[in-house]
Coordinates of C-alpha atoms and ligand atoms in Angstrom, one line a residue:
X1 CA 0.0 0.2 0.3
X2 CA 1.0 3.5 -1.0
X3 CA 1.3 4.6 2.9
X4 CA 4.1 2.1 3.5
X5 CA 6.3 3.5 0.4
X6 CA 9.6 4.7 1.7
X7 CA 10.4 6.4 -1.6
X8 CA 8.3 8.9 -3.6
X9 CA 10.7 8.9 -6.7
X10 CA 13.6 6.6 -7.5
X11 CA 16.3 6.3 -10.3
X12 CA 16.7 2.6 -11.4
X13 CA 19.8 2.2 -13.0
X14 CA 19.9 -1.1 -15.0
X15 CA 23.0 -2.5 -16.3
X16 CA 22.8 -3.4 -19.8
X17 CA 25.4 -6.4 -19.3
X18 CA 22.9 -7.8 -16.9
X19 CA 20.0 -7.8 -19.3
X20 CA 21.8 -10.5 -21.4
X21 CA 21.4 -13.0 -18.9
X22 CA 22.8 -16.5 -19.9
X23 CA 22.8 -15.5 -23.6
X24 CA 26.3 -13.7 -23.6
X25 CA 25.2 -10.7 -25.9
X26 CA 21.9 -8.9 -26.4
X27 CA 18.6 -9.1 -24.3
X28 CA 17.6 -12.4 -22.6
X29 CA 13.9 -12.1 -23.0
X30 CA 13.3 -13.8 -19.7
X31 CA 15.4 -11.3 -17.8
X32 CA 13.7 -8.5 -19.4
X33 CA 10.2 -9.7 -18.4
X34 CA 11.3 -10.3 -15.1
X35 CA 12.8 -7.0 -14.5
X36 CA 9.4 -5.3 -16.2
X37 CA 7.3 -6.9 -14.1
X38 CA 9.1 -6.1 -10.9
X39 CA 9.4 -2.6 -11.9
X40 CA 5.5 -2.4 -13.0
X41 CA 4.8 -4.1 -9.7
X42 CA 6.4 -0.9 -7.8
X43 CA 5.0 1.7 -10.4
X44 CA 1.5 0.3 -9.8
X45 CA 2.1 0.8 -6.1
X46 CA 2.9 4.3 -6.8
X47 CA 6.5 4.5 -6.9
X48 CA 7.6 7.1 -9.5
X49 CA 10.2 5.2 -11.7
X50 CA 12.9 6.7 -13.8
X51 CA 15.3 4.3 -15.4
X52 CA 18.5 4.6 -16.9
X53 CA 19.7 1.7 -18.8
X54 CA 23.3 0.8 -19.9
X55 CA 24.4 -0.6 -23.2
X56 CA 27.1 -3.0 -22.4
X57 CA 25.3 -6.1 -23.6
X58 CA 26.0 -4.7 -27.1
X59 CA 28.9 -2.4 -26.9
X60 CA 31.1 -0.8 -24.1
X61 CA 32.8 2.6 -25.4
X62 CA 35.4 2.4 -22.6
X63 CA 36.8 -1.1 -23.7
X64 CA 36.5 -0.5 -27.5
X65 CA 39.6 -1.6 -29.6
X66 CA 42.5 0.7 -30.1
X67 CA 42.3 2.7 -33.1
X68 CA 38.7 3.6 -32.5
X69 CA 38.6 6.9 -31.0
X70 CA 37.1 7.0 -27.6
X71 CA 34.4 9.6 -28.3
X72 CA 33.1 7.6 -31.3
X73 CA 33.3 4.5 -29.3
X74 CA 31.2 6.2 -26.5
X75 CA 28.6 7.5 -29.0
X76 CA 28.2 4.0 -30.3
X77 CA 27.6 2.8 -26.7
X78 CA 25.1 5.6 -26.4
X79 CA 22.8 4.3 -29.3
X80 CA 23.2 0.6 -27.6
X81 CA 21.2 2.3 -24.8
X82 CA 18.5 3.3 -26.9
X83 CA 18.1 -0.4 -28.3
X84 CA 17.7 -1.3 -24.6
X85 CA 15.5 1.3 -23.8
X86 CA 13.0 0.6 -26.5
X87 CA 13.0 -3.2 -25.7
X88 CA 12.4 -2.3 -22.1
X89 CA 9.4 0.0 -22.8
X90 CA 8.1 -2.7 -24.8
X91 CA 8.4 -5.2 -22.1
X92 CA 6.7 -2.7 -19.7
X93 CA 3.8 -2.0 -21.8
X94 CA 3.5 -5.8 -22.2
X95 CA 2.7 -5.4 -18.3
X96 CA 0.3 -2.7 -18.5
X97 CA 2.7 -0.3 -17.3
X98 CA 2.3 3.3 -19.0
X99 CA 5.9 4.6 -20.3
X100 CA 7.8 7.3 -22.0
X101 CA 11.2 6.9 -23.6
X102 CA 13.2 10.0 -23.7
X103 CA 16.8 10.2 -25.4
X104 CA 19.6 12.3 -24.6
X105 CA 20.4 12.5 -28.4
X106 CA 17.4 13.4 -30.5
X107 CA 16.1 10.7 -32.7
X108 CA 12.4 11.8 -32.8
X109 CA 11.1 9.3 -35.0
X110 CA 11.5 6.7 -32.2
X111 CA 11.4 8.5 -29.1
X112 CA 10.9 11.7 -27.4
X113 CA 14.0 14.2 -26.7
X114 CA 15.1 14.5 -23.2
X115 CA 13.1 17.4 -21.9
X116 CA 13.6 17.7 -18.0
X117 CA 10.2 19.4 -17.2
X118 CA 8.4 17.0 -19.3
X119 CA 10.0 14.0 -17.8
X120 CA 8.8 15.2 -14.2
X121 CA 5.3 15.6 -15.7
X122 CA 5.3 12.0 -17.0
X123 CA 6.3 10.7 -13.6
X124 CA 3.7 12.7 -11.8
X125 CA 1.2 11.1 -14.0
X126 CA 2.7 7.4 -13.0
X127 CA 4.5 6.7 -15.9
X128 CA 7.8 4.9 -16.0
X129 CA 10.2 7.2 -18.1
X130 CA 13.2 5.5 -19.6
X131 CA 16.4 7.5 -20.4
X132 CA 18.3 6.5 -23.4
X133 CA 21.8 7.6 -24.9
X134 CA 23.2 8.2 -21.5
X135 CA 24.2 11.7 -21.1
X136 CA 24.4 12.6 -24.7
X137 CA 27.9 13.3 -24.2
X138 CA 31.0 11.0 -24.6
X139 CA 33.3 10.3 -21.9
X140 CA 30.7 9.8 -19.4
X141 CA 29.1 6.5 -18.0
X142 CA 25.7 5.6 -17.9
X143 CA 25.8 5.5 -14.0
X144 CA 27.0 9.1 -14.6
X145 CA 23.8 9.6 -16.6
X146 CA 21.4 8.2 -14.1
X147 CA 23.3 10.2 -11.2
X148 CA 22.7 13.3 -13.4
X149 CA 19.3 12.5 -14.2
X150 CA 18.5 11.5 -10.7
X151 CA 19.6 14.8 -9.6
X152 CA 17.7 16.9 -12.2
X153 CA 14.7 15.0 -11.3
X154 CA 15.2 15.0 -7.8
X155 CA 14.7 11.7 -6.8
X156 CA 14.9 10.2 -3.3
X157 CA 17.4 7.2 -4.1
X158 CA 19.6 5.9 -6.8
X159 CA 19.2 2.1 -7.3
X160 CA 21.8 0.4 -9.0
X161 CA 20.7 -3.1 -10.3
X162 CA 23.7 -5.2 -11.0
X163 CA 24.9 -8.8 -11.5
X164 CA 26.6 -8.9 -7.8
X165 CA 24.6 -8.7 -4.4
X166 CA 26.2 -5.5 -3.1
X167 CA 29.2 -4.1 -2.3
X168 CA 32.2 -6.5 -0.8
X169 CA 35.2 -5.6 1.0
X170 CA 37.3 -7.5 -1.7
X171 CA 36.5 -9.4 -5.0
X172 CA 34.2 -11.9 -4.1
X173 CA 34.9 -13.8 -7.4
X174 CA 38.7 -14.1 -6.2
X175 CA 38.0 -14.4 -2.4
X176 CA 35.6 -17.0 -0.8
X177 CA 35.9 -15.0 2.4
X178 CA 34.6 -11.6 1.0
X179 CA 32.3 -9.9 3.0
X180 CA 29.3 -7.9 1.8
X181 CA 29.3 -4.3 3.3
X182 CA 25.4 -3.4 4.2
X183 CA 26.2 0.3 4.9
X184 CA 28.9 2.5 3.6
X185 CA 29.7 6.4 3.2
X186 CA 30.1 8.0 0.0
X187 CA 33.8 8.5 1.1
X188 CA 34.4 4.8 1.8
X189 CA 33.8 4.1 -1.7
X190 CA 35.7 6.8 -3.1
X191 CA 38.6 6.4 -0.9
X192 CA 38.7 2.4 -0.7
X193 CA 38.4 2.5 -4.4
X194 CA 35.8 -0.1 -4.1
X195 CA 34.6 0.2 -7.8
X196 CA 30.9 0.4 -7.1
X197 CA 30.5 2.9 -9.8
X198 CA 32.7 5.5 -11.3
X199 CA 34.1 8.6 -9.3
X200 CA 31.9 11.2 -11.4
X201 CA 28.5 9.1 -10.7
X202 CA 29.4 8.9 -7.0
X203 CA 30.2 12.2 -6.6
X204 CA 27.1 13.4 -8.2
X205 CA 25.3 11.5 -6.0
X206 CA 27.2 12.5 -2.8
X207 CA 27.0 16.2 -3.7
X208 CA 23.1 15.8 -4.4
X209 CA 22.4 13.9 -1.1
X210 CA 21.1 10.9 -3.1
X211 CA 21.6 7.7 -1.2
X212 CA 22.8 4.9 -3.4
X213 CA 21.6 1.1 -3.1
X214 CA 23.5 -1.5 -5.0
X215 CA 21.9 -4.8 -5.6
X216 CA 21.3 -7.8 -7.3
X217 CA 18.9 -7.9 -10.4
X218 CA 18.8 -11.5 -10.7
X219 CA 17.4 -12.4 -7.0
X220 CA 13.5 -12.6 -7.7
X221 CA 11.8 -9.9 -6.2
X222 CA 14.8 -7.7 -5.4
X223 CA 13.9 -4.7 -7.7
X224 CA 10.6 -4.5 -6.6
X225 CA 11.7 -4.8 -2.9
X226 CA 14.5 -1.9 -3.2
X227 CA 12.2 0.3 -5.4
X228 CA 9.5 -0.2 -2.4
X229 CA 12.1 0.9 0.2
X230 CA 13.2 -2.6 1.9
X231 CA 16.5 -1.7 3.6
X232 CA 17.7 -5.1 3.5
X233 CA 18.3 -5.4 -0.3
X234 CA 21.9 -4.9 -1.2
X235 CA 24.4 -2.2 0.0
X236 CA 23.3 1.3 0.7
X237 CA 25.9 4.3 0.3
X238 CA 24.7 7.4 1.9
Ligands
LIG301 P1 0.6 14.4 -21.8 O1 0.9 15.7 -22.7 O2 1.2 14.5 -20.6 O3 -0.6 13.4 -21.6 O4 1.9 13.7 -22.4 P2 2.0 12.5 -23.7 O5 3.5 12.0 -23.9 O6 0.9 11.4 -23.8 O7 1.7 13.7 -24.7 P3 2.1 13.7 -26.1 O8 0.9 14.0 -26.9 O9 3.3 14.7 -26.4 O10 2.6 12.4 -26.4 C1 1.8 11.1 -27.2 C2 2.6 10.2 -27.7 O11 3.6 10.8 -28.7 C3 3.5 9.5 -26.5 O12 3.8 8.2 -26.5 C4 5.0 10.2 -26.4 O13 5.8 9.1 -26.2 C5 5.0 10.3 -28.0 N1 6.0 11.5 -28.5 C6 5.7 12.4 -28.0 N2 6.9 13.5 -28.6 C7 7.4 12.7 -29.4 C8 8.7 12.8 -30.1 O14 9.2 13.8 -30.3 N3 9.2 11.6 -31.0 C9 8.5 10.4 -30.8 N4 9.0 9.4 -31.4 N5 7.4 10.2 -29.7 C10 6.8 11.3 -29.3

């Protein structure tokens, strides 16, 4: 029920890579449907949801081959995020959720251009707004795009849905004794170089007092629980 909602408005950052599920490339329809169902459930309960989706399942600007200019690689990555945005929109609408896609690079034939005040109106009307093309500028990550849009839209929290359960004290893939940290300060992340997200993104969140929750998008129910304010999900950085 809406009275129990912790958050009024949230920024959900979905990793593109996570959307590929077991496919190794592109989008796994099963993952996409599961994500859409949970986002839809939260939206139907009255949480205003803004989504930034990455593009790493198709292309990652920062790790393109030598000889491809970084700026060009980043533009290709931005286009990749738009493909994910359109597929997520379609999956959400299948769940009966009203959505709008806005892109930071104009491609009017397929989506609205990003207009801040219009995005806010859409959210107020209960539409899930999906932002494509990152910030529209190279050299920024989609995490940074999500932090920037989050600040512009005055969200209560930045939800980072990833492939891991949260932030660990060391790499859990290499160290079986790695411990998940439940609560951290922005400065812990910056000083200890915990690689939660890039420094530009974390700095934007810190400067705008937006708490960050890092959680696993593959755990069933997690997205919905996180969006609805369950503090037991993942790691909270504030
Ligand atoms: P309200 O005015 O609040 O009801 O919002 P709305 O988004 O329904 O209004 P509008 O009539 O502007 O949009 C109707 C539909 O057209 C929506 O699905 C929009 O996403 C879409 N739309 C609006 N502007 C553009 C655009 O520039 N490009 C594309 N491709 N679609 C657009």
